[in-house]
XYZ file of N, CA and C in Angstrom:
432
model
N -65.896 -38.830 56.053
C -67.323 -38.794 55.802
C -68.033 -39.466 56.966
N -69.061 -38.826 57.474
C -69.804 -39.339 58.608
C -70.920 -40.245 58.128
N -71.022 -41.395 58.771
C -72.144 -42.278 58.512
C -73.321 -41.721 59.311
N -74.269 -41.082 58.636
C -75.347 -40.404 59.344
C -76.249 -41.366 60.108
N -76.219 -42.638 59.788
C -76.990 -43.603 60.564
C -76.472 -43.666 61.999
N -75.197 -43.318 62.199
C -74.619 -43.313 63.544
C -75.182 -42.189 64.400
N -75.835 -41.207 63.806
C -76.355 -40.081 64.577
C -77.648 -40.423 65.298
N -78.271 -41.518 64.941
C -79.496 -41.930 65.611
C -79.176 -42.250 67.065
N -79.847 -41.596 68.033
C -79.544 -41.834 69.440
C -79.648 -43.291 69.848
N -80.564 -44.053 69.252
C -80.682 -45.469 69.583
C -79.428 -46.217 69.155
N -78.906 -45.893 67.982
C -77.704 -46.565 67.477
C -76.476 -46.208 68.298
N -76.470 -45.018 68.910
C -75.295 -44.550 69.651
C -75.385 -44.842 71.141
N -76.397 -45.578 71.582
C -76.660 -45.755 73.007
C -75.416 -46.137 73.813
N -74.639 -47.080 73.349
C -73.464 -47.528 74.099
C -72.153 -47.113 73.459
N -72.205 -46.202 72.479
C -70.989 -45.783 71.781
C -70.936 -44.271 71.773
N -69.857 -43.760 71.291
C -69.745 -42.319 71.148
C -69.474 -41.635 72.464
N -69.506 -40.305 72.429
C -69.254 -39.502 73.620
C -70.510 -38.690 73.947
N -70.649 -38.354 75.196
C -71.780 -37.537 75.614
C -71.636 -36.131 75.047
N -72.710 -35.605 74.508
C -72.678 -34.276 73.900
C -72.866 -33.165 74.928
N -73.660 -33.386 75.954
C -74.009 -32.335 76.919
C -72.796 -31.706 77.595
N -71.810 -32.478 78.064
C -70.661 -31.844 78.727
C -69.907 -30.858 77.824
N -69.839 -31.137 76.538
C -69.162 -30.222 75.610
C -69.909 -28.899 75.518
N -71.231 -28.956 75.490
C -72.028 -27.733 75.418
C -72.034 -26.993 76.753
N -72.049 -27.739 77.855
C -71.942 -27.112 79.171
C -70.618 -26.364 79.316
N -69.556 -26.920 78.744
C -68.242 -26.263 78.800
C -68.270 -24.935 78.043
N -68.980 -24.898 76.927
C -69.120 -23.647 76.173
C -69.837 -22.612 77.036
N -70.936 -23.007 77.655
C -71.697 -22.078 78.496
C -70.846 -21.597 79.669
N -70.090 -22.492 80.270
C -69.263 -22.133 81.423
C -68.120 -21.196 81.043
N -67.673 -21.276 79.798
C -66.539 -20.446 79.367
C -66.960 -19.040 78.955
N -68.268 -18.790 78.911
C -68.759 -17.462 78.515
C -68.296 -16.432 79.540
N -67.952 -15.261 79.023
C -67.519 -14.185 79.909
C -68.604 -13.881 80.929
N -68.200 -13.722 82.188
C -69.217 -13.368 83.182
C -69.759 -11.969 82.918
N -70.970 -11.754 83.310
C -71.583 -10.448 83.099
C -73.081 -10.544 83.190
N -73.739 -9.659 82.507
C -75.190 -9.574 82.570
C -75.875 -10.538 81.614
N -75.121 -11.420 81.009
C -75.684 -12.325 80.000
C -75.720 -13.746 80.532
N -76.838 -14.397 80.345
C -76.987 -15.775 80.773
C -76.900 -16.683 79.555
N -76.135 -17.758 79.675
C -76.034 -18.757 78.615
C -76.600 -20.053 79.175
N -77.624 -20.573 78.501
C -78.291 -21.783 78.968
C -78.175 -22.880 77.923
N -78.156 -24.123 78.408
C -78.018 -25.289 77.534
C -79.239 -26.192 77.692
N -79.765 -26.639 76.555
C -80.856 -27.605 76.526
C -80.400 -28.763 75.642
N -80.117 -29.885 76.285
C -79.629 -31.065 75.556
C -79.887 -32.286 76.428
N -80.342 -33.340 75.823
C -80.529 -34.600 76.546
C -79.193 -35.006 77.168
N -79.142 -35.196 78.485
C -77.866 -35.526 79.129
C -77.304 -36.884 78.708
N -78.135 -37.737 78.114
C -77.679 -39.057 77.687
C -77.368 -39.143 76.194
N -77.484 -38.023 75.474
C -77.241 -38.036 74.023
C -75.762 -38.292 73.741
N -75.498 -39.365 73.006
C -74.128 -39.734 72.613
C -74.010 -39.602 71.104
N -72.865 -39.072 70.681
C -72.596 -38.875 69.257
C -71.149 -39.219 68.971
N -70.804 -39.437 67.697
C -69.395 -39.656 67.368
C -68.550 -38.467 67.844
N -67.353 -38.768 68.284
C -66.486 -37.731 68.871
C -66.256 -36.551 67.933
N -66.039 -36.811 66.636
C -65.797 -35.701 65.711
C -67.028 -34.815 65.540
N -68.218 -35.402 65.655
C -69.445 -34.607 65.574
C -69.547 -33.695 66.790
N -69.305 -34.253 67.971
C -69.362 -33.452 69.196
C -68.328 -32.331 69.147
N -67.121 -32.639 68.702
C -66.066 -31.605 68.640
C -66.464 -30.463 67.711
N -67.007 -30.784 66.551
C -67.388 -29.735 65.603
C -68.614 -28.958 66.069
N -69.571 -29.626 66.702
C -70.724 -28.912 67.243
C -70.312 -28.012 68.400
N -69.341 -28.459 69.190
C -68.823 -27.613 70.268
C -68.137 -26.370 69.696
N -67.401 -26.548 68.618
C -66.758 -25.392 67.974
C -67.812 -24.413 67.461
N -68.862 -24.924 66.839
C -69.943 -24.062 66.352
C -70.573 -23.311 67.522
N -70.897 -24.031 68.586
C -71.525 -23.395 69.750
C -70.612 -22.326 70.346
N -69.338 -22.631 70.452
C -68.390 -21.659 71.018
C -68.333 -20.394 70.175
N -68.199 -20.543 68.877
C -68.142 -19.374 67.982
C -69.432 -18.559 68.051
N -70.576 -19.249 68.030
C -71.853 -18.553 68.039
C -72.077 -17.817 69.366
N -71.735 -18.452 70.484
C -71.885 -17.797 71.785
C -70.923 -16.623 71.891
N -69.687 -16.824 71.471
C -68.708 -15.733 71.514
C -69.176 -14.549 70.667
N -69.657 -14.836 69.465
C -70.162 -13.763 68.601
C -71.361 -13.052 69.242
N -72.260 -13.813 69.848
C -73.416 -13.200 70.496
C -72.979 -12.287 71.632
N -72.075 -12.751 72.450
C -71.656 -11.947 73.598
C -70.850 -10.719 73.185
N -70.185 -10.788 72.040
C -69.409 -9.632 71.569
C -70.246 -8.630 70.784
N -71.297 -9.101 70.103
C -71.998 -8.213 69.181
C -73.481 -7.972 69.483
N -74.136 -8.876 70.174
C -75.595 -8.810 70.293
C -76.097 -7.865 71.376
N -75.238 -7.509 72.305
C -75.687 -6.756 73.467
C -74.845 -5.492 73.665
N -75.029 -4.490 72.798
C -74.237 -3.265 72.932
C -74.652 -2.468 74.175
N -73.766 -1.602 74.589
C -74.045 -0.703 75.723
C -74.402 -1.460 76.995
N -73.843 -2.657 77.133
C -73.990 -3.451 78.363
C -75.442 -3.809 78.692
N -76.277 -3.988 77.665
C -77.655 -4.393 77.923
C -77.679 -5.861 78.343
N -78.657 -6.213 79.172
C -78.822 -7.599 79.587
C -79.265 -8.440 78.398
N -78.944 -9.712 78.453
C -79.370 -10.578 77.372
C -79.200 -12.041 77.711
N -79.743 -12.865 76.854
C -79.703 -14.313 77.036
C -79.211 -14.983 75.756
N -78.550 -16.108 75.953
C -78.128 -16.956 74.839
C -78.554 -18.378 75.197
N -79.173 -19.050 74.239
C -79.627 -20.416 74.441
C -78.910 -21.335 73.458
N -78.352 -22.415 73.983
C -77.735 -23.468 73.165
C -78.662 -24.676 73.266
N -79.082 -25.187 72.126
C -79.990 -26.332 72.133
C -79.506 -27.365 71.123
N -79.404 -28.610 71.559
C -79.048 -29.720 70.674
C -80.145 -30.762 70.812
N -80.764 -31.109 69.681
C -81.871 -32.057 69.742
C -81.919 -32.905 68.477
N -82.521 -34.071 68.637
C -82.725 -35.021 67.552
C -84.222 -35.094 67.310
N -84.637 -34.781 66.083
C -86.063 -34.734 65.780
C -86.275 -35.027 64.303
N -87.258 -35.838 64.016
C -87.626 -36.159 62.633
C -86.427 -36.601 61.794
N -85.572 -37.406 62.381
C -84.437 -37.934 61.640
C -83.308 -36.952 61.422
N -83.319 -35.843 62.155
C -82.257 -34.845 62.009
C -81.708 -34.457 63.373
N -80.425 -34.245 63.410
C -79.767 -33.713 64.591
C -79.540 -32.229 64.349
N -80.003 -31.377 65.254
C -79.897 -29.939 65.060
C -79.313 -29.266 66.295
N -78.344 -28.410 66.057
C -77.793 -27.532 67.085
C -78.269 -26.122 66.762
N -78.850 -25.442 67.742
C -79.192 -24.035 67.559
C -78.542 -23.226 68.671
N -78.090 -22.050 68.306
C -77.621 -21.064 69.279
C -78.385 -19.793 68.951
N -79.170 -19.326 69.919
C -80.052 -18.181 69.703
C -79.803 -17.161 70.799
N -79.888 -15.900 70.449
C -79.797 -14.846 71.456
C -80.975 -13.895 71.300
N -81.168 -13.062 72.308
C -82.238 -12.066 72.243
C -81.657 -10.656 72.145
N -80.549 -10.563 71.428
C -79.876 -9.280 71.237
C -80.401 -8.521 70.035
N -79.517 -7.717 69.449
C -79.920 -6.813 68.371
C -80.032 -7.496 67.008
N -79.646 -8.757 66.915
C -79.788 -9.489 65.662
C -78.573 -9.382 64.766
N -78.642 -10.051 63.647
C -77.575 -10.016 62.643
C -78.215 -10.093 61.272
N -77.521 -9.575 60.270
C -78.088 -9.652 58.918
C -78.132 -11.097 58.425
N -79.132 -11.398 57.618
C -79.246 -12.745 57.058
C -78.177 -13.022 56.013
N -77.788 -11.993 55.277
C -76.797 -12.188 54.225
C -75.526 -11.460 54.625
N -74.517 -12.239 54.921
C -73.255 -11.637 55.343
C -72.109 -12.506 54.835
N -70.925 -12.010 55.035
C -69.710 -12.677 54.583
C -69.441 -13.940 55.401
N -69.385 -15.075 54.725
C -69.056 -16.337 55.388
C -67.600 -16.717 55.128
N -66.821 -15.807 54.559
C -65.464 -16.148 54.150
C -64.403 -15.830 55.189
N -64.772 -15.149 56.267
C -63.790 -14.843 57.299
C -64.477 -14.740 58.648
N -63.689 -14.774 59.702
C -64.204 -14.596 61.050
C -65.008 -15.774 61.561
N -65.849 -15.491 62.569
C -66.623 -16.529 63.232
C -67.592 -17.245 62.319
N -68.216 -16.519 61.405
C -69.153 -17.170 60.474
C -68.438 -18.191 59.594
N -67.233 -17.869 59.169
C -66.468 -18.812 58.345
C -66.103 -20.051 59.160
N -65.709 -19.854 60.422
C -65.367 -21.004 61.267
C -66.592 -21.881 61.517
N -67.749 -21.268 61.682
C -68.979 -22.042 61.860
C -69.284 -22.836 60.591
N -69.202 -22.201 59.440
C -69.466 -22.881 58.171
C -68.480 -24.025 57.940
N -67.206 -23.823 58.280
C -66.198 -24.865 58.109
C -66.455 -26.051 59.030
N -66.811 -25.773 60.283
C -67.092 -26.866 61.222
C -68.314 -27.659 60.773
N -69.335 -26.980 60.285
C -70.521 -27.678 59.781
C -70.171 -28.535 58.572
N -69.406 -27.971 57.678
C -69.001 -28.700 56.475
C -68.196 -29.952 56.829
N -67.383 -29.870 57.867
C -66.544 -31.002 58.270
C -67.368 -32.214 58.691
N -68.616 -31.995 59.097
C -69.470 -33.113 59.505
C -70.682 -33.254 58.567
N -70.544 -32.719 57.362
C -71.578 -32.818 56.331
C -72.917 -32.243 56.786
N -72.851 -31.141 57.493
C -74.055 -30.498 57.995
C -74.325 -29.210 57.231
N -75.540 -28.719 57.361
C -75.938 -27.455 56.755
C -75.974 -26.397 57.851
N -75.306 -25.278 57.637
C -75.307 -24.177 58.599
C -76.130 -23.023 58.062
N -76.867 -22.390 58.965
C -77.613 -21.180 58.646
C -77.362 -20.176 59.750
N -77.061 -18.947 59.361
C -76.794 -17.891 60.328
C -77.533 -16.647 59.890
N -78.261 -16.045 60.808
C -78.981 -14.832 60.458
C -79.919 -14.397 61.553
N -80.880 -13.587 61.164
C -81.856 -13.052 62.107
C -82.782 -14.163 62.596
N -83.120 -14.078 63.873
C -84.076 -15.019 64.456
C -85.476 -14.420 64.362
N -86.493 -15.260 64.252
C -87.857 -14.734 64.265
C -88.102 -13.951 65.561
N -88.707 -12.816 65.463
C -89.055 -11.971 66.603
C -87.831 -11.346 67.284
N -86.724 -11.240 66.579
C -85.550 -10.537 67.100
C -84.428 -11.453 67.534
N -83.251 -10.868 67.632
C -82.082 -11.639 68.008
C -81.443 -12.296 66.800
N -80.516 -13.177 67.084
C -79.807 -13.903 66.040
C -79.989 -15.402 66.265
N -79.851 -16.151 65.186
C -79.999 -17.606 65.252
C -78.941 -18.255 64.379
N -78.191 -19.155 64.974
C -77.246 -20.000 64.244
C -77.782 -21.416 64.372
N -77.943 -22.094 63.254
C -78.385 -23.487 63.316
C -77.519 -24.339 62.414
N -77.250 -25.540 62.893
C -76.491 -26.531 62.139
C -77.306 -27.808 62.180
N -77.625 -28.344 61.003
C -78.474 -29.515 60.915
C -77.769 -30.631 60.153
N -77.810 -31.830 60.740
C -77.242 -33.019 60.122
C -78.374 -33.980 59.809
N -78.516 -34.392 58.566
C -79.522 -35.401 58.265
C -79.080 -36.755 58.794
N -80.029 -37.548 59.213
C -79.678 -38.893 59.695
C -80.123 -39.933 58.710
């Protein structure tokens, strides 16, 4: 069980691991091609190691799913990974500008199941579905 008070960036200032390198590694591992993967995360954000590991797994699955499904027929596209702390919550979002995904789908197998399991492992809430104005959005939110 994660002590959510540890997620406060002030509390983690001298502890934990940096989150940005884990997300940069996800972006760097994306298949080369016409798709750009960008990361937006405070370079000094430190979190407990298990939180970073599970958020990295979520980001990897979401980016992999976007690159495999969101851009058919070799269309250009973008994927954005964002990790931020706001209003007492830590949120990871992975968004693409591809063809989108259904809001209601099977979470019992495949990448969606792995995302849900990783979120559950850190007591977070996962949401996967269509993004406003097109594309897909995966978000994982941890209360602090």
